[in-house]
Amino acid sequence: MSFSSLGLSAPLVRAVAERNYTTATPIQAAAIPAVLRGGDVWASAQTGSGKTAAFALPILQRLSGVQRERGRFVRALILVPTRELAAQIGDAFRDYGRYLPEPALKTLVVYGGVSINPQMMALGGGADILVATPGRLLDLIAHNALSLSAVATLVLDEADRLFALGFADELARVLALLPARRQTLFFSATFPPAVWALAESLLHEPTRIEMPAAPADTPDIVQRAIEVDAPQRTQLLRNLIEFHAWTRVLVFVATKYATEHVAEKLRRAGLDAAALHG
Ligand code: AMP
């Protein structure tokens, strides 16, 4: 399906065409019209499905041409678990929005682990689109750097990872600061019970989008557990490698010391092994 047939404006279609997106991915085909209509979305989607453009393009279209209020307001809030994802999504918004008519939409990215001051300065005058990790967002709110009272669209991206990384409490605190009347777009690769419950509580008559996992996501892997006495583990590993003539093997161990120890033992057995740790 083409992007223009999904109801996207010419400047957005031009930006994606220049990135050589010829057709919309299934999640884009399903989500874009739903987001443009202003509805909620419940999507089970993996990384690589094209989910970023599925929410970024229609959000840009809805914000474009409508000026934001003066003050430290944010119109679209994208909550993500990691700084890498935040930066990537910020880049995508800027890239897809580059041909939209003036005034240009302001996209900001904030995350922890770096100085808060430049982020506070940048938030002066608010932002149209704010991509944030929950902890730093709360810090900025505590510093009065922004208000969430005018958020019209909330995106939770990789919601399962937000939980897995221990952001449940921060997430709840952020959600309590948002206006009740808003559009919510919920993206997650998996739906363990806590994530499911959150989606149920946040979404109002959502468009449900379920993407079957691509074959690449479910490789043909056989898992096997072998019970072995601890002192024999490396010997067993060595025998397995030699017996099966495995040529590329990734071995996970519990400690930094063990990486060195196991690699050294394998090297002494004549295997070409290297250790890798943080
Ligand atoms: P995402 O799932 O959002 O992380 O996107 C995965 C990758 O697919 C990114 O590199 C996008 O630039 C790319 N992509 C997204 N939508 C399309 C599309 N319709 N056609 C081709 N590539 C795309």
Short mmCIF file of C-alpha atoms and ligand atoms in Angstrom, two decimals:
data_model
loop_
_atom_site.label_atom_id
_atom_site.label_comp_id
_atom_site.label_asym_id
_atom_site.label_seq_id
_atom_site.Cartn_x
_atom_site.Cartn_y
_atom_site.Cartn_z
CA MET A 1 0.00 0.00 0.00
CA SER A 2 1.34 3.46 -0.90
CA PHE A 3 1.84 6.16 1.71
CA SER A 4 -0.31 8.71 -0.11
CA SER A 5 -3.27 6.33 -0.14
CA LEU A 6 -3.08 6.20 3.66
CA GLY A 7 -4.07 9.85 3.89
CA LEU A 8 -0.63 11.35 4.50
CA SER A 9 0.16 14.82 3.18
CA ALA A 10 2.52 15.46 0.26
CA PRO A 11 5.46 16.73 2.40
CA LEU A 12 5.42 13.54 4.47
CA VAL A 13 5.06 11.30 1.41
CA ARG A 14 8.01 13.11 -0.16
CA ALA A 15 10.20 12.59 2.93
CA VAL A 16 9.53 8.86 3.07
CA ALA A 17 9.97 8.50 -0.69
CA GLU A 18 13.42 10.02 -0.34
CA ARG A 19 14.23 7.35 2.22
CA ASN A 20 13.25 4.81 -0.42
CA TYR A 21 10.22 3.54 1.41
CA THR A 22 8.14 2.46 -1.58
CA THR A 23 5.27 0.78 0.24
CA ALA A 24 3.95 0.95 3.78
CA THR A 25 4.71 -1.99 6.03
CA PRO A 26 1.65 -3.85 7.40
CA ILE A 27 1.79 -2.05 10.74
CA GLN A 28 2.03 1.30 8.97
CA ALA A 29 -0.93 0.47 6.73
CA ALA A 30 -3.01 -0.38 9.79
CA ALA A 31 -1.83 2.28 12.24
CA ILE A 32 -1.49 5.42 10.11
CA PRO A 33 -5.20 5.84 9.21
CA ALA A 34 -6.22 5.00 12.79
CA VAL A 35 -3.85 7.58 14.30
CA LEU A 36 -4.91 10.20 11.74
CA ARG A 37 -8.53 9.67 12.84
CA GLY A 38 -7.47 10.45 16.40
CA GLY A 39 -8.15 7.00 17.84
CA ASP A 40 -6.15 4.88 20.25
CA VAL A 41 -3.92 2.07 18.98
CA TRP A 42 -2.94 -1.22 20.60
CA ALA A 43 -0.12 -2.77 18.59
CA SER A 44 1.96 -5.83 19.17
CA ALA A 45 4.96 -5.05 17.03
CA GLN A 46 8.61 -5.98 16.89
CA THR A 47 11.54 -3.73 16.18
CA GLY A 48 12.06 -3.75 12.45
CA SER A 49 8.33 -3.75 11.69
CA GLY A 50 8.40 -0.07 10.79
CA LYS A 51 6.56 0.92 13.97
CA THR A 52 8.40 4.23 14.38
CA ALA A 53 7.05 5.62 11.13
CA ALA A 54 3.67 4.06 11.95
CA PHE A 55 3.23 6.55 14.78
CA ALA A 56 5.63 9.38 13.77
CA LEU A 57 4.11 10.14 10.36
CA PRO A 58 0.48 10.57 11.47
CA ILE A 59 1.53 12.46 14.62
CA LEU A 60 3.51 14.91 12.48
CA GLN A 61 0.52 15.38 10.22
CA ARG A 62 -1.83 16.05 13.11
CA LEU A 63 0.51 18.57 14.73
CA SER A 64 1.54 20.35 11.55
CA GLY A 65 -0.23 23.61 10.85
CA VAL A 66 -1.65 23.88 14.38
CA GLN A 67 0.45 26.18 16.50
CA ARG A 68 1.26 25.14 20.04
CA GLU A 69 0.27 27.26 22.99
CA ARG A 70 2.83 29.58 24.48
CA GLY A 71 4.48 28.18 27.56
CA ARG A 72 6.30 25.04 28.58
CA PHE A 73 3.81 22.71 26.97
CA VAL A 74 4.37 19.48 25.08
CA ARG A 75 1.87 18.26 22.51
CA ALA A 76 3.06 14.73 21.74
CA LEU A 77 4.97 12.68 24.31
CA ILE A 78 6.85 9.55 23.28
CA LEU A 79 7.99 7.45 26.24
CA VAL A 80 10.77 4.96 25.58
CA PRO A 81 12.96 2.67 27.69
CA THR A 82 16.44 3.63 26.49
CA ARG A 83 18.42 6.61 25.35
CA GLU A 84 19.42 4.88 22.11
CA LEU A 85 15.79 4.37 21.19
CA ALA A 86 14.97 7.95 22.21
CA ALA A 87 17.69 9.36 19.94
CA GLN A 88 16.63 7.14 17.06
CA ILE A 89 12.99 8.18 17.32
CA GLY A 90 13.92 11.87 17.60
CA ASP A 91 15.95 11.56 14.40
CA ALA A 92 13.03 9.86 12.66
CA PHE A 93 10.60 12.67 13.60
CA ARG A 94 13.00 15.34 12.36
CA ASP A 95 13.72 13.47 9.18
CA TYR A 96 10.11 12.66 8.28
CA GLY A 97 9.00 16.20 9.13
CA ARG A 98 11.58 18.10 7.16
CA TYR A 99 9.32 19.17 4.28
CA LEU A 100 6.36 20.18 6.43
CA PRO A 101 5.37 23.84 6.05
CA GLU A 102 6.62 26.49 8.48
CA PRO A 103 6.53 26.97 11.39
CA ALA A 104 8.73 23.90 11.81
CA LEU A 105 7.69 21.50 14.53
CA LYS A 106 10.05 21.36 17.48
CA THR A 107 11.22 17.86 18.39
CA LEU A 108 13.29 17.34 21.53
CA VAL A 109 14.90 14.23 22.97
CA VAL A 110 15.66 13.90 26.70
CA TYR A 111 17.22 11.05 28.63
CA GLY A 112 19.26 10.49 31.76
CA GLY A 113 22.97 9.92 32.19
CA VAL A 114 23.87 13.32 30.73
CA SER A 115 23.70 16.85 32.11
CA ILE A 116 20.16 18.10 32.66
CA ASN A 117 20.89 21.80 32.04
CA PRO A 118 21.04 21.80 28.24
CA GLN A 119 17.77 19.84 28.22
CA MET A 120 16.15 22.41 30.52
CA MET A 121 17.33 25.24 28.27
CA ALA A 122 16.09 23.50 25.14
CA LEU A 123 12.66 23.04 26.71
CA GLY A 124 12.19 26.78 27.06
CA GLY A 125 9.08 27.62 25.03
CA GLY A 126 7.93 23.99 25.15
CA ALA A 127 8.07 21.41 22.38
CA ASP A 128 5.71 19.92 19.85
CA ILE A 129 7.19 16.45 20.17
CA LEU A 130 9.13 15.25 23.21
CA VAL A 131 10.83 11.86 23.18
CA ALA A 132 11.82 10.89 26.71
CA THR A 133 12.88 8.18 29.11
CA PRO A 134 10.63 8.26 32.21
CA GLY A 135 13.21 9.06 34.92
CA ARG A 136 14.69 12.11 33.22
CA LEU A 137 11.24 13.31 32.24
CA LEU A 138 10.21 13.33 35.92
CA ASP A 139 13.43 15.15 36.86
CA LEU A 140 12.66 17.85 34.28
CA ILE A 141 9.10 18.19 35.57
CA ALA A 142 10.45 18.52 39.13
CA HIS A 143 12.61 21.39 37.83
CA ASN A 144 9.54 23.03 36.27
CA ALA A 145 11.12 22.67 32.86
CA LEU A 146 7.90 21.51 31.25
CA SER A 147 4.25 20.76 31.78
CA LEU A 148 2.42 17.66 30.54
CA SER A 149 -1.01 19.26 30.92
CA ALA A 150 -1.42 19.88 27.18
CA VAL A 151 -0.28 16.47 25.89
CA ALA A 152 -2.72 15.46 23.17
CA THR A 153 -0.99 12.24 22.11
CA LEU A 154 0.96 9.77 24.22
CA VAL A 155 3.04 7.00 22.67
CA LEU A 156 4.37 4.16 24.80
CA ASP A 157 7.03 2.51 22.69
CA GLU A 158 8.52 -0.86 23.65
CA ALA A 159 6.27 -0.92 26.71
CA ASP A 160 7.46 -4.39 27.69
CA ARG A 161 11.03 -3.16 27.92
CA LEU A 162 9.93 -0.20 30.04
CA PHE A 163 8.70 -2.77 32.53
CA ALA A 164 11.66 -5.12 32.12
CA LEU A 165 14.04 -2.25 32.86
CA GLY A 166 12.19 -1.39 36.07
CA PHE A 167 10.38 1.78 34.97
CA ALA A 168 6.91 0.75 36.20
CA ASP A 169 6.79 3.25 39.09
CA GLU A 170 8.14 6.14 37.07
CA LEU A 171 5.74 5.32 34.30
CA ALA A 172 2.80 5.43 36.71
CA ARG A 173 3.91 8.82 37.98
CA VAL A 174 4.18 10.21 34.46
CA LEU A 175 0.78 8.83 33.49
CA ALA A 176 -0.81 10.54 36.50
CA LEU A 177 0.35 13.92 35.14
CA LEU A 178 -1.25 13.53 31.72
CA PRO A 179 -4.65 14.88 30.75
CA ALA A 180 -7.32 12.17 30.83
CA ARG A 181 -8.62 13.18 27.40
CA ARG A 182 -5.89 12.28 24.95
CA GLN A 183 -4.91 9.86 22.24
CA THR A 184 -2.80 6.90 23.40
CA LEU A 185 -0.72 4.66 21.15
CA PHE A 186 0.65 1.54 22.78
CA PHE A 187 3.44 -0.49 21.18
CA SER A 188 4.99 -3.60 22.66
CA ALA A 189 6.72 -6.68 21.28
CA THR A 190 5.29 -8.90 24.02
CA PHE A 191 2.36 -8.64 26.43
CA PRO A 192 3.20 -10.16 29.80
CA PRO A 193 0.39 -9.64 32.38
CA ALA A 194 1.56 -6.26 33.73
CA VAL A 195 1.91 -4.83 30.22
CA TRP A 196 -1.46 -6.23 29.21
CA ALA A 197 -3.09 -4.69 32.28
CA LEU A 198 -1.56 -1.32 31.55
CA ALA A 199 -2.73 -1.41 27.94
CA GLU A 200 -6.25 -2.32 29.10
CA SER A 201 -6.31 0.56 31.56
CA LEU A 202 -4.96 3.20 29.16
CA LEU A 203 -6.66 2.48 25.88
CA HIS A 204 -10.15 3.49 24.87
CA GLU A 205 -11.72 1.44 22.06
CA PRO A 206 -8.32 0.98 20.41
CA THR A 207 -7.59 -0.21 16.91
CA ARG A 208 -5.85 -3.51 17.57
CA ILE A 209 -2.93 -4.40 15.39
CA GLU A 210 -1.25 -7.74 15.73
CA MET A 211 1.73 -8.50 13.63
CA PRO A 212 2.73 -12.13 13.41
CA ALA A 213 6.41 -12.49 14.25
CA ALA A 214 8.48 -12.56 11.08
CA PRO A 215 10.27 -15.85 10.36
CA ALA A 216 13.52 -14.06 11.17
CA ASP A 217 12.22 -13.43 14.69
CA THR A 218 11.57 -17.12 15.29
CA PRO A 219 14.68 -18.87 14.05
CA ASP A 220 14.83 -22.62 14.09
CA ILE A 221 16.65 -23.12 17.38
CA VAL A 222 16.89 -26.29 19.43
CA GLN A 223 17.46 -25.66 23.12
CA ARG A 224 19.00 -28.34 25.30
CA ALA A 225 20.01 -28.40 28.96
CA ILE A 226 22.77 -30.70 30.12
CA GLU A 227 23.28 -31.48 33.79
CA VAL A 228 26.95 -31.54 34.63
CA ASP A 229 29.16 -31.20 37.72
CA ALA A 230 30.61 -27.71 37.88
CA PRO A 231 34.28 -28.70 37.60
CA GLN A 232 33.52 -30.62 34.38
CA ARG A 233 31.72 -27.83 32.58
CA THR A 234 34.55 -26.47 30.49
CA GLN A 235 35.71 -29.97 29.60
CA LEU A 236 32.20 -30.81 28.44
CA LEU A 237 32.04 -27.60 26.43
CA ARG A 238 35.34 -28.45 24.79
CA ASN A 239 34.15 -31.98 23.95
CA LEU A 240 30.92 -30.66 22.47
CA ILE A 241 32.77 -28.17 20.29
CA GLU A 242 35.21 -30.78 19.07
CA PHE A 243 32.69 -33.58 18.63
CA HIS A 244 30.31 -31.44 16.55
CA ALA A 245 33.15 -29.56 14.87
CA TRP A 246 31.36 -26.31 15.68
CA THR A 247 33.17 -23.37 14.12
CA ARG A 248 31.33 -20.35 15.54
CA VAL A 249 30.22 -20.63 19.15
CA LEU A 250 28.99 -17.99 21.59
CA VAL A 251 29.38 -19.00 25.25
CA PHE A 252 27.67 -17.02 28.01
CA VAL A 253 29.02 -17.18 31.54
CA ALA A 254 28.10 -15.44 34.80
CA THR A 255 31.13 -13.34 35.60
CA LYS A 256 33.93 -11.35 34.04
CA TYR A 257 36.43 -13.72 35.64
CA ALA A 258 34.68 -16.72 34.07
CA THR A 259 34.97 -15.21 30.57
CA GLU A 260 38.76 -15.11 30.94
CA HIS A 261 38.94 -18.46 32.66
CA VAL A 262 36.85 -20.38 30.10
CA ALA A 263 38.54 -18.72 27.13
CA GLU A 264 41.94 -19.55 28.56
CA LYS A 265 41.04 -23.20 29.11
CA LEU A 266 39.70 -23.51 25.57
CA ARG A 267 42.83 -21.90 24.17
CA ARG A 268 44.99 -24.35 26.08
CA ALA A 269 42.97 -27.11 24.44
CA GLY A 270 43.94 -25.70 21.06
CA LEU A 271 40.67 -23.89 20.32
CA ASP A 272 40.71 -20.32 19.05
CA ALA A 273 38.78 -18.57 21.86
CA ALA A 274 38.50 -14.95 22.97
CA ALA A 275 36.87 -13.34 26.02
CA LEU A 276 34.51 -10.38 25.89
CA HIS A 277 33.12 -8.51 28.91
CA GLY A 278 32.06 -5.05 30.01
P1 AMP B 1 11.39 0.34 13.13
O1 AMP B 1 10.62 -0.92 13.24
O2 AMP B 1 10.53 1.54 13.26
O3 AMP B 1 12.58 0.38 14.04
O4 AMP B 1 11.96 0.44 11.62
C1 AMP B 1 12.84 -0.50 11.12
C2 AMP B 1 13.57 -0.01 9.87
O5 AMP B 1 12.72 -0.09 8.72
C3 AMP B 1 14.08 1.41 9.94
O6 AMP B 1 15.40 1.42 9.48
C4 AMP B 1 13.19 2.18 8.99
O7 AMP B 1 13.90 3.25 8.40
C5 AMP B 1 12.79 1.14 7.99
N1 AMP B 1 11.44 1.34 7.42
C6 AMP B 1 10.35 1.76 8.10
N2 AMP B 1 9.29 1.82 7.27
C7 AMP B 1 9.69 1.39 6.07
C8 AMP B 1 9.04 1.20 4.80
N3 AMP B 1 7.75 1.46 4.65
N4 AMP B 1 9.78 0.77 3.76
C9 AMP B 1 11.09 0.49 3.93
N5 AMP B 1 11.77 0.64 5.08
C10 AMP B 1 11.09 1.08 6.15
#
